[in-house]
Amino acid sequence: MPVNEKRANAINLIFGDSLTELRSSSDLSVSIFDSISSMDISDLQIDKREFRGPSVHLLYGTGALFSTKRSLDLSLQIETIKKAASVQSVPSQEYFFERRGEWRRYPEAQRVKYRSTDVVVITARETPTFFLLDIPNYTAWVGTKEGLQIEADNQHHSYMTAGKGRFTKYASIQTQTFNASFKDKWALNWHVKTESKSTFVNDWVMFDDKKEFEEINKEQEIGFKDSLPAVKSEVKMDKSENKMEIVNKQMAPEEQFAKIVQSKAFLDACAKMERLLASNVYCEQQKMFRGLMQQDPLRMDVEFKYTAKILWSFTSDYVNGRTVSGVCWNPINTDLIAVGYGKYFYHEHINGLVCCWNIKNPTQPERKFNFKSPVTAVNFSKDRPNLLGCGFDDGIVIILDISSTTKTIIAQSNSESSPSYQPVWTLIWFHSEDYQKGQEQIMTCCEDGRICRYTREIMLNCFTMMRVSRREGKVKGIDQTRKCRAHDIPVSRNPAALILTRHPTDPNIYYVGTDEGCIHKCSINYLHHHIDIFQAHAGPVYSMEFSPFCSKLFLTCGADWCVRIWCEGIEEPLLTLKATMEAVQDARWSPINSTVLASVSGNQLHFWDIRRKLLVPASTTVTSCENINILLAFTVSGLNVVVGDNSGAVHMYGLEDMPFPPFYQESMLVRAIKRALTTRPNLLKALKKIGKPFL
């Protein structure tokens, strides 16, 4: 029988009618070599692209079941069968097919069991994820972190382009830096001539030279070690013989004295000697200034009299006839005070003077600096206490180094960099929050209403921050006086900016007081207009200071004879203090007692205690002369106060019989104000709405 017929009969014997159905349905071509008893799975070949017939299940002797489905490639099925258990001979009874849900089973006895010797495990793992295309999202959900950031960026862009931020002086400009090129060059130099020489020296020559040198030293001694030599040396050069001769000549006594007086050692010795002599006269006063003679808090006869005792007056021939225009205590050396002298009346023509006084020598200033223009303001730097800022009547601002005995100007503004030529009434130092953070700058207010900022580089560069304008219509604050004239034509378009005060907690806020009696609340972020304005006095405002214990309370004084205490956020004054029918030139809070403040008017010094009296001062001290008191300043310790007048004298007062400072300063101040507002319930209710510490 031919081989092909044997193969066909063997297949028909095993598969029966199923093979016919499979061929008809999927057009299979199956070839099996040799007989079924010796068939090897590896020789089985089924060539077809895809098996589309019914499922086929083959059962081996061990009961392992292999299935193929229509969606699988038939070549993968045969590969799986080839990796299965090796079978030497497969009887025809072991094959059966699932045909349309039917099974053909054979008796168990006719089956031959085989044991599998190899197990193939196929593991499917996920490959690393990679992206073929990534398109970023340009939108974000509202309320998320990204959405809030986008909203903040949009608001900032609108503020800088269409809002008020477009007035900010900022520009982004690209520039190209210059790259300097270097090259080496050769230069011709004169040849240095050298020669060797020899000489003979014996003991006698050296002895004679030593004796001559000792005699010269004896002639130069004039009594103390650090003095200047009394012998003047001259050098004579004989070019013909290439010899140099030193000739010593005896100096005249007048020349010696002139040299000694100009030496720094002599000046320091004189200053120390003057301090020692002054301590003999002002020993008790200096002890009181230091706080070494305070009253005993446990004594039985304690009385609060608010006494101001005169200790001494800083005055000399240099300052007589001048007006004290500014005083400032040194922040590091509390014994040192700087005083500026100017003019009181407009028609006066007086040169300016700055003196540095020391409490160790109240009779003579330790530093004197003369200027052509009258001084209007002085203030020490907080970072570098040896630098003193000075403002002048002609609008010039300088920085002075007081550590030098001579006039040493560190920086100075000029007419080109400073647009103002009016008097500078207030000068303060502050730290900016911009790109120059860390560098201390100067801020001034002038007669023409300009608020200027100065940065220190090679010179003082001026930048106009704002220019206050006159009030229009009725503003909040105190009641304004009614004018008789129907048309008022002011002399200048801008009011005079007399005082300048920065907010103690917010570095961007500052206050400006004008000669109209208004106080403008301004910000360094708004360069062309103020934030708020209120009428504080019926005349010019002369002083404004925040309480050192409560940053929401501040006082003002002016030409309407009043001292008023205000609270931020309330349009009306909380308290009004009036003593005499004279302008209040200055008023200050006590640095050690929250309810005590002082004011000067005329030739009187008033002390107020809002915890005890409001209608009259707690005490009044009349100065020794009939001069007008201009300025007032407490010492850092709060135990003394200085008063400057229009005659050039600065009086030092020691405070006695003062009330003991409360333990809770802010609470005591708020309690005193609430008690004073008992008869004004509406104002007390508005004060409580401010919040802490008035709750």
XYZ file of C-alpha atoms in Angstrom:
695
model
C 0.000 0.000 0.000
C 1.424 3.420 -0.842
C 2.624 5.614 1.987
C 0.042 8.329 1.386
C -2.835 5.899 1.613
C -1.414 4.460 4.846
C -1.309 7.932 6.316
C -4.868 8.701 5.264
C -6.201 5.458 6.728
C -4.399 6.095 9.998
C -5.932 9.538 10.252
C -9.397 8.230 9.448
C -8.984 5.492 12.020
C -8.206 8.022 14.762
C -10.291 11.068 13.887
C -13.118 9.525 12.015
C -15.641 11.890 10.576
C -14.167 14.829 12.494
C -11.283 15.081 10.087
C -13.607 15.350 7.168
C -15.517 18.122 8.894
C -12.312 19.906 9.799
C -11.032 19.785 6.260
C -14.270 21.011 4.881
C -14.492 23.875 7.331
C -10.935 25.132 7.442
C -9.217 23.564 4.430
C -6.524 21.863 6.491
C -3.603 19.854 5.141
C -2.347 17.352 7.761
C 0.497 14.913 7.194
C 1.548 12.258 9.684
C 4.664 10.236 8.990
C 4.924 6.564 9.689
C 2.268 4.854 11.769
C 0.258 6.274 14.609
C 1.990 4.030 17.126
C 5.383 5.554 16.324
C 4.183 9.139 15.660
C 6.394 11.949 16.985
C 4.828 15.300 17.780
C 7.760 17.114 16.264
C 7.009 15.547 12.874
C 3.462 16.782 12.877
C 3.061 19.732 10.478
C -0.039 21.763 9.952
C 0.486 24.496 7.347
C -2.192 27.138 7.526
C -2.276 30.858 8.176
C -5.004 30.677 10.769
C -7.073 27.856 12.220
C -10.752 28.771 11.941
C -12.350 25.413 12.814
C -13.846 24.203 16.081
C -11.743 23.868 19.218
C -9.528 20.788 19.508
C -8.505 19.160 22.786
C -5.758 16.525 23.018
C -5.478 14.365 26.087
C -2.199 12.704 26.950
C -1.630 9.807 29.226
C -1.195 12.099 32.266
C -4.477 13.853 31.626
C -2.863 17.147 30.426
C -5.255 19.100 28.238
C -4.118 21.460 25.417
C -6.611 23.666 23.674
C -6.498 25.917 20.666
C -9.056 28.601 19.855
C -10.038 30.171 16.608
C -8.263 33.450 17.304
C -4.838 31.834 17.830
C -2.283 31.025 15.220
C -2.019 27.286 14.557
C 1.764 27.445 14.438
C 1.743 28.634 18.088
C -0.437 25.625 18.956
C 1.978 23.166 17.407
C 4.933 24.923 19.129
C 3.184 24.500 22.456
C 2.612 20.804 21.758
C 6.278 20.331 20.826
C 7.423 21.774 24.199
C 5.124 19.442 26.137
C 6.012 16.104 27.628
C 7.958 13.841 25.313
C 5.835 10.916 24.094
C 7.419 7.873 22.518
C 4.268 6.201 21.266
C 0.729 7.544 21.383
C -2.039 4.977 20.953
C -5.016 6.057 18.958
C -7.353 5.759 21.940
C -5.759 8.777 23.646
C -7.042 11.360 21.120
C -10.518 12.687 21.271
C -12.151 15.796 19.845
C -14.793 18.158 21.065
C -17.293 18.317 18.268
C -20.009 20.887 18.693
C -20.119 20.464 22.466
C -19.906 16.598 22.441
C -17.141 14.440 23.887
C -16.062 11.031 22.777
C -14.698 9.083 25.694
C -12.972 5.729 25.813
C -12.805 3.220 28.628
C -10.221 3.865 31.304
C -8.701 0.484 30.788
C -7.850 1.210 27.178
C -5.945 4.399 28.078
C -2.220 4.379 28.591
C -0.994 6.818 31.287
C 2.221 8.693 30.771
C 4.036 10.924 33.239
C 5.140 14.420 32.247
C 8.858 15.006 32.643
C 8.968 18.752 31.804
C 6.773 21.753 32.713
C 6.949 24.908 30.609
C 5.899 28.131 32.380
C 5.078 31.116 30.199
C 5.201 34.478 32.063
C 3.806 37.677 30.552
C 5.293 40.962 31.889
C 4.431 44.565 31.151
C 7.016 46.561 29.229
C 8.146 50.055 30.466
C 5.650 52.775 29.615
C 6.768 55.292 27.034
C 4.869 58.174 25.456
C 4.813 58.767 21.754
C 3.100 62.201 22.081
C 2.702 64.600 25.048
C 0.624 67.796 24.675
C 0.706 70.015 27.826
C -2.551 71.386 29.163
C -2.986 75.169 29.145
C -5.942 75.194 31.529
C -6.361 74.215 35.172
C -9.284 73.471 37.447
C -10.534 76.349 39.568
C -9.698 75.903 43.252
C -6.616 73.751 42.749
C -3.078 74.842 43.514
C -2.295 75.335 39.830
C -5.515 77.269 39.294
C -4.819 79.641 42.183
C -1.307 80.282 40.857
C -2.668 81.093 37.383
C -5.258 83.484 38.862
C -2.548 85.258 40.886
C -0.359 85.623 37.773
C -3.278 87.010 35.769
C -4.124 89.557 38.480
C -0.479 90.667 38.718
C -0.293 91.032 34.925
C -3.482 93.117 34.885
C -2.181 95.281 37.734
C 1.151 95.952 35.995
C -0.346 96.592 32.524
C -3.779 98.189 33.007
C -3.949 98.905 36.758
C -2.164 101.283 39.074
C 1.041 99.296 38.814
C 1.736 100.812 35.402
C 3.031 103.917 37.212
C 5.830 101.888 38.786
C 9.247 103.104 37.658
C 10.415 99.799 36.251
C 11.821 98.860 32.890
C 13.314 95.650 31.535
C 16.055 96.460 29.041
C 18.737 94.278 27.556
C 22.233 95.588 27.207
C 25.570 94.377 26.005
C 28.544 94.558 28.295
C 31.922 95.633 27.073
C 34.569 92.935 27.061
C 37.916 94.575 27.649
C 40.768 93.138 25.631
C 44.209 92.769 27.147
C 47.574 92.434 25.515
C 51.168 92.436 26.616
C 53.618 95.072 25.433
C 57.294 95.601 25.888
C 58.643 98.936 27.071
C 62.133 100.390 27.085
C 63.525 101.243 30.518
C 66.720 102.976 31.526
C 69.483 100.723 32.608
C 70.035 100.777 36.356
C 73.641 101.522 37.162
C 75.121 99.654 40.080
C 78.543 99.906 41.670
C 80.381 98.400 44.621
C 82.148 100.519 47.247
C 84.000 99.823 50.444
C 84.865 101.893 53.517
C 86.793 101.499 56.743
C 85.096 101.914 60.154
C 86.720 101.490 63.530
C 85.406 101.629 67.111
C 86.261 105.304 67.537
C 84.168 106.370 64.541
C 81.131 104.417 65.770
C 81.551 105.868 69.283
C 81.605 109.431 67.960
C 78.491 108.879 65.822
C 76.606 107.405 68.782
C 77.473 110.369 71.007
C 76.298 112.814 68.363
C 73.002 110.947 67.952
C 72.345 110.996 71.709
C 72.923 114.741 71.881
C 70.399 115.332 69.089
C 67.778 113.239 70.913
C 68.256 115.242 74.115
C 67.620 118.488 72.251
C 64.386 117.100 70.776
C 62.867 116.209 74.150
C 60.500 118.926 75.445
C 58.939 117.271 78.448
C 56.726 114.350 77.361
C 57.091 111.346 75.124
C 54.484 111.940 72.418
C 55.433 115.561 71.660
C 56.656 116.755 68.325
C 60.432 117.211 67.797
C 61.886 120.621 68.550
C 64.525 120.120 65.868
C 63.696 120.723 62.237
C 65.569 118.495 59.803
C 66.542 119.668 56.354
C 67.978 117.512 53.610
C 70.622 118.944 51.306
C 71.724 117.117 48.171
C 75.017 117.784 46.438
C 74.547 116.516 42.898
C 78.166 117.105 41.870
C 79.560 114.821 44.547
C 76.456 112.570 44.878
C 76.301 113.230 48.622
C 73.325 113.783 50.894
C 73.606 115.821 54.082
C 71.022 116.049 56.903
C 71.071 119.376 58.720
C 69.189 119.681 62.035
C 67.998 123.115 63.137
C 66.465 124.130 66.433
C 62.758 125.162 66.103
C 61.508 128.374 67.655
C 59.108 128.110 70.653
C 56.246 129.588 68.604
C 56.704 126.971 65.911
C 56.837 124.218 68.514
C 53.575 125.400 70.109
C 51.820 125.618 66.733
C 52.846 122.053 65.933
C 51.717 120.767 69.322
C 48.308 122.447 69.161
C 47.566 120.842 65.809
C 48.461 117.315 66.926
C 45.690 114.781 67.586
C 47.282 113.601 70.823
C 47.170 117.112 72.282
C 43.517 117.593 71.342
C 42.527 114.258 72.905
C 44.406 115.130 76.073
C 42.639 118.501 76.281
C 39.219 116.871 75.819
C 39.898 114.410 78.631
C 41.119 117.189 80.881
C 37.978 119.247 80.230
C 35.808 116.241 81.084
C 37.616 115.782 84.390
C 37.192 119.435 85.278
C 33.502 119.405 84.344
C 32.861 116.304 86.461
C 33.896 118.289 89.538
C 31.095 120.781 88.891
C 28.378 118.484 87.497
C 29.039 115.352 89.542
C 25.585 115.190 91.187
C 23.800 116.097 87.971
C 25.622 113.398 86.029
C 24.653 110.818 88.653
C 21.034 111.854 88.295
C 21.302 111.621 84.516
C 22.614 108.064 84.841
C 19.709 107.111 87.113
C 21.882 106.538 90.189
C 19.768 108.810 92.416
C 16.235 107.515 91.882
C 13.566 107.644 94.556
C 12.976 104.670 96.808
C 9.734 102.935 95.774
C 9.250 101.545 99.319
C 9.346 104.804 101.223
C 6.201 105.914 103.011
C 6.001 109.474 101.661
C 5.836 108.632 97.958
C 4.269 111.461 95.943
C 3.852 111.816 92.207
C 4.704 115.449 91.462
C 6.074 115.048 87.890
C 8.995 117.356 88.675
C 11.497 118.396 85.994
C 14.759 119.557 87.580
C 17.241 121.482 85.478
C 20.623 119.715 85.360
C 22.613 121.857 82.923
C 22.357 123.649 79.584
C 24.407 122.945 76.488
C 25.433 126.458 75.532
C 28.576 128.342 74.569
C 29.740 131.347 72.616
C 29.572 129.358 69.383
C 25.796 128.851 69.549
C 24.505 132.058 71.132
C 21.989 133.844 68.936
C 21.121 130.764 66.886
C 17.953 128.665 66.910
C 17.979 124.974 67.782
C 16.515 123.314 64.687
C 17.125 119.655 65.467
C 18.343 117.310 68.207
C 19.105 113.594 68.038
C 20.609 111.130 70.531
C 23.205 108.686 69.294
C 21.724 105.144 69.205
C 24.935 103.496 70.490
C 26.640 106.104 72.664
C 23.753 107.470 74.739
C 26.026 110.169 76.216
C 26.348 111.862 72.827
C 23.757 114.209 71.346
C 23.879 116.026 67.997
C 22.317 119.490 67.756
C 21.649 121.455 64.586
C 21.461 125.251 64.636
C 19.606 127.390 62.107
C 17.329 130.408 62.026
C 13.933 131.129 63.574
C 12.684 133.980 61.366
C 12.635 133.896 57.602
C 14.508 137.184 57.102
C 17.493 136.157 59.243
C 20.830 135.436 57.569
C 22.756 133.042 59.804
C 25.289 130.385 58.932
C 24.564 126.790 59.860
C 26.261 124.896 62.675
C 26.252 121.281 63.865
C 27.626 120.494 67.336
C 28.108 117.167 69.081
C 27.747 117.503 72.847
C 28.774 115.015 75.519
C 27.225 114.890 78.984
C 30.727 114.446 80.405
C 31.503 118.015 79.344
C 28.375 120.206 79.154
C 30.406 123.399 78.759
C 32.086 122.810 75.389
C 31.029 120.792 72.320
C 33.410 118.034 71.277
C 32.675 118.484 67.565
C 31.848 121.677 65.660
C 31.046 121.782 61.941
C 30.243 125.080 60.226
C 28.143 125.427 57.067
C 27.056 128.310 54.885
C 23.345 127.455 54.962
C 21.262 127.153 58.178
C 20.706 123.604 59.422
C 17.060 122.475 59.564
C 17.208 118.752 60.481
C 19.681 116.211 61.911
C 19.390 112.465 62.466
C 21.815 109.614 63.236
C 22.055 106.447 61.184
C 20.883 103.293 62.961
C 23.331 100.969 61.202
C 26.379 103.238 61.317
C 26.040 105.567 64.326
C 29.075 107.616 63.290
C 27.130 108.938 60.272
C 24.916 111.968 60.790
C 22.378 113.039 58.179
C 21.853 116.802 57.906
C 19.252 118.831 56.008
C 19.705 122.498 55.161
C 17.639 125.551 54.392
C 18.637 125.518 50.710
C 17.425 121.925 50.159
C 20.853 120.257 50.323
C 21.255 116.950 52.189
C 24.645 115.678 53.372
C 26.008 112.719 55.345
C 28.602 113.758 57.915
C 31.187 111.545 59.643
C 31.423 112.750 63.247
C 34.236 110.358 64.150
C 36.641 112.793 62.502
C 37.625 116.029 64.219
C 37.510 117.833 60.886
C 34.476 118.231 58.654
C 34.325 114.995 56.643
C 31.394 114.761 54.224
C 30.721 111.188 53.090
C 28.054 112.048 50.508
C 26.215 115.179 49.437
C 23.346 116.051 47.134
C 23.570 118.876 44.624
C 21.239 120.982 42.556
C 21.420 118.542 39.648
C 20.440 115.437 41.617
C 18.066 117.193 44.058
C 15.076 118.969 42.456
C 14.095 120.865 45.616
C 15.636 124.123 46.773
C 13.273 124.651 49.731
C 14.141 123.897 53.395
C 14.300 120.260 54.473
C 12.141 120.063 57.610
C 12.429 116.363 58.503
C 15.105 113.752 57.757
C 14.836 110.068 58.694
C 16.811 106.890 57.945
C 15.017 103.719 56.842
C 15.555 100.336 55.216
C 13.930 99.822 51.844
C 12.170 96.652 50.630
C 13.208 96.941 46.991
C 16.309 95.757 45.149
C 18.515 97.775 47.488
C 17.373 95.792 50.509
C 19.890 95.928 53.305
C 21.169 99.419 52.441
C 19.978 102.241 54.662
C 18.433 105.165 52.793
C 17.361 108.710 53.661
C 13.835 110.090 53.410
C 13.039 113.828 53.639
C 10.103 116.227 53.434
C 10.510 119.784 52.137
C 8.817 123.159 52.148
C 7.517 122.682 48.589
C 5.600 119.518 49.558
C 8.062 117.032 48.069
C 8.758 113.689 49.719
C 12.198 112.603 48.528
C 14.277 109.481 48.934
C 18.078 109.535 48.730
C 20.330 106.592 47.913
C 24.018 106.749 48.724
C 26.403 105.940 45.894
C 29.170 108.313 44.794
C 26.817 111.131 45.768
C 23.303 111.294 47.161
C 20.895 110.534 44.327
C 17.413 111.972 44.870
C 14.160 110.284 43.847
C 10.867 112.154 44.318
C 8.410 109.726 45.902
C 5.426 112.048 46.144
C 4.306 115.654 46.264
C 1.384 116.375 48.559
C -1.479 118.448 47.215
C -3.807 120.884 48.890
C -7.065 119.682 50.375
C -10.240 120.099 48.370
C -13.639 120.423 49.969
C -14.415 119.056 53.392
C -12.255 116.269 54.768
C -12.801 114.060 57.785
C -11.287 114.850 61.143
C -11.907 117.859 63.351
C -14.368 120.582 62.432
C -12.835 123.066 60.028
C -13.034 126.782 60.637
C -15.243 128.743 58.290
C -13.405 131.152 56.011
C -14.639 134.669 55.443
C -13.167 135.072 51.978
C -15.161 133.679 49.104
C -12.119 133.095 46.923
C -8.830 131.975 48.400
C -5.829 132.091 46.088
C -2.889 130.262 47.691
C 0.639 131.477 47.200
C 1.864 128.012 46.190
C 0.070 125.083 44.608
C 1.394 122.601 47.155
C 1.346 122.871 50.942
C 4.525 122.722 52.981
C 5.391 119.238 54.285
C 6.528 119.929 57.846
C 6.717 116.469 59.451
C 7.388 112.964 58.205
C 6.716 109.813 60.243
C 6.949 106.162 59.209
C 4.534 103.530 60.475
C 6.093 101.415 63.265
C 4.867 98.039 61.917
C 4.136 98.541 58.202
C 7.325 99.623 56.361
C 5.344 100.735 53.289
C 3.213 103.332 55.093
C 4.288 106.830 56.119
C 2.488 109.985 57.274
C 3.050 113.579 56.179
C 1.840 116.618 58.140
C 1.337 119.913 56.310
C 0.922 123.572 57.183
C -2.815 123.253 56.403
C -3.291 121.078 59.487
C -3.889 117.931 57.428
C -2.119 114.610 57.771
C -1.711 112.567 54.591
C -1.432 108.794 54.853
C 0.824 107.667 52.010
C 2.477 104.521 50.701
C 5.778 104.023 48.933
C 3.876 101.985 46.308
C 1.711 104.977 45.305
C 3.873 107.696 43.822
C 1.260 110.245 42.769
C -1.483 110.327 45.413
C -2.110 109.605 49.063
C -4.155 106.777 50.563
C -6.077 108.787 53.133
C -6.262 112.317 54.543
C -7.784 113.808 57.688
C -7.819 117.209 59.376
C -5.752 116.991 62.565
C -5.388 120.656 63.563
C -6.709 124.062 62.636
C -3.163 125.247 61.926
C 0.192 123.780 60.920
C 1.103 120.370 62.318
C 4.391 120.506 64.215
C 4.822 116.949 65.501
C 3.492 113.405 65.162
C 4.649 110.288 66.998
C 3.310 106.748 67.468
C 3.057 105.292 70.937
C 6.023 102.993 71.719
C 3.638 100.550 73.452
C 0.634 100.496 71.065
C 1.217 100.826 67.317
C -2.402 101.879 66.656
C -2.251 105.049 68.774
C -0.404 108.243 67.884
C -0.348 111.867 69.001
C -0.167 115.124 67.079
C 0.397 118.736 68.088
C -0.030 121.955 66.174
C -0.523 125.670 66.169
C -4.122 125.463 67.484
C -2.805 125.078 71.104
C -3.808 121.380 71.256
C -2.263 117.961 71.638
C -4.526 115.246 70.222
C -4.391 111.464 70.554
C -5.689 109.470 67.568
C -6.361 105.842 66.697
C -5.902 104.349 63.245
C -9.249 103.743 61.585
C -11.197 106.351 63.604
C -11.879 109.759 62.100
C -12.271 111.632 65.384
C -9.558 112.301 67.978
C -9.841 110.187 71.099
C -8.425 112.802 73.482
C -7.670 116.513 73.197
C -5.206 118.122 75.626
C -4.980 121.904 75.922
C -2.854 123.821 78.451
C -2.224 127.401 77.286
C -3.212 129.700 74.445
C 0.104 129.180 72.650
C 1.160 126.952 69.809
C 2.412 123.532 70.870
C 5.787 123.268 69.160
C 6.544 119.624 70.015
C 5.087 116.649 71.925
C 6.555 113.224 72.723
C 5.541 109.955 74.420
C 7.509 108.781 77.425
C 9.598 105.702 76.493
C 9.133 104.066 79.939
C 5.535 104.978 80.898
C 2.716 104.412 78.413
C 0.319 107.015 79.871
C 2.823 109.877 80.281
C 3.663 112.387 77.553
C 5.374 115.788 77.406
C 4.824 118.924 75.337
C 6.392 122.376 74.977
C 4.626 125.652 74.229
C 6.082 129.101 74.696
C 8.586 128.946 77.538
C 6.769 126.146 79.373
C 7.297 122.394 79.604
C 4.122 120.365 80.303
C 3.808 116.773 81.501
C 0.513 114.931 80.953
C -0.704 111.691 82.509
C -3.907 110.542 80.807
C -4.413 107.993 83.551
C -4.973 110.782 86.122
C -5.671 114.189 84.533
C -6.976 115.338 81.168
C -8.150 118.920 81.674
C -4.865 120.313 83.018
C -1.270 119.085 82.835
C 0.106 116.969 85.652
C 2.930 119.515 86.018
C 4.230 122.647 84.319
C 7.864 123.768 84.325
C 8.842 127.271 83.242
C 12.277 127.668 81.700
C 14.733 130.103 83.226
C 14.582 132.580 80.357
C 11.776 134.032 78.271
C 12.810 132.258 75.100
C 10.500 130.116 72.993
C 10.981 126.372 73.304
C 11.256 124.727 69.899
C 12.122 121.052 70.346
C 11.651 118.292 72.886
C 13.289 114.864 73.160
C 13.396 112.139 75.811
C 16.575 110.223 76.507
C 16.720 106.507 75.775
C 16.374 105.692 79.484
C 13.303 107.927 79.814
C 14.668 109.519 82.994
C 15.624 112.817 81.343
C 14.339 115.202 78.715
C 16.089 117.870 76.620
C 14.459 121.094 75.454
C 15.902 123.374 72.760
C 14.919 127.026 72.374
C 15.378 129.819 69.866
C 18.431 131.277 71.662
C 20.680 128.294 70.936
C 20.491 126.677 74.399
C 19.656 123.013 74.941
C 18.396 122.448 78.488
C 18.758 119.081 80.199
C 16.033 118.200 82.728
C 16.029 115.306 85.157
C 12.625 113.816 86.025
C 11.791 113.333 89.696
C 8.704 112.056 91.542
C 7.406 110.351 88.407
C 4.851 107.496 88.643
C 6.187 103.972 88.573
C 5.911 102.306 85.158
C 3.067 99.747 85.026
C 3.882 96.120 84.418
C 1.380 95.819 81.521
C 2.031 99.037 79.621
C -0.356 98.513 76.699
C -3.212 97.324 78.909
C -2.863 100.347 81.193
C -2.888 102.736 78.223
C -6.038 101.174 76.732
C -7.761 101.169 80.113
C -7.011 104.875 80.625
C -8.385 105.776 77.185
C -11.568 103.753 77.715
C -12.158 105.448 81.054
C -11.722 108.844 79.391
C -14.295 107.905 76.709
C -17.000 106.892 79.167
C -19.100 109.935 78.260
C -18.707 109.266 74.526
C -20.299 105.832 73.952
C -20.331 106.092 70.152
C -16.594 106.675 70.026
C -16.009 103.916 72.563
C -18.046 101.517 70.420
C -16.029 102.448 67.334
C -12.833 101.891 69.294
C -13.896 98.355 70.201
C -14.533 97.565 66.534
C -10.856 98.153 65.809
C -10.067 94.884 67.561
C -7.114 94.100 69.732
C -6.064 95.547 72.121
C -9.327 97.523 72.510
C -11.673 94.542 72.922
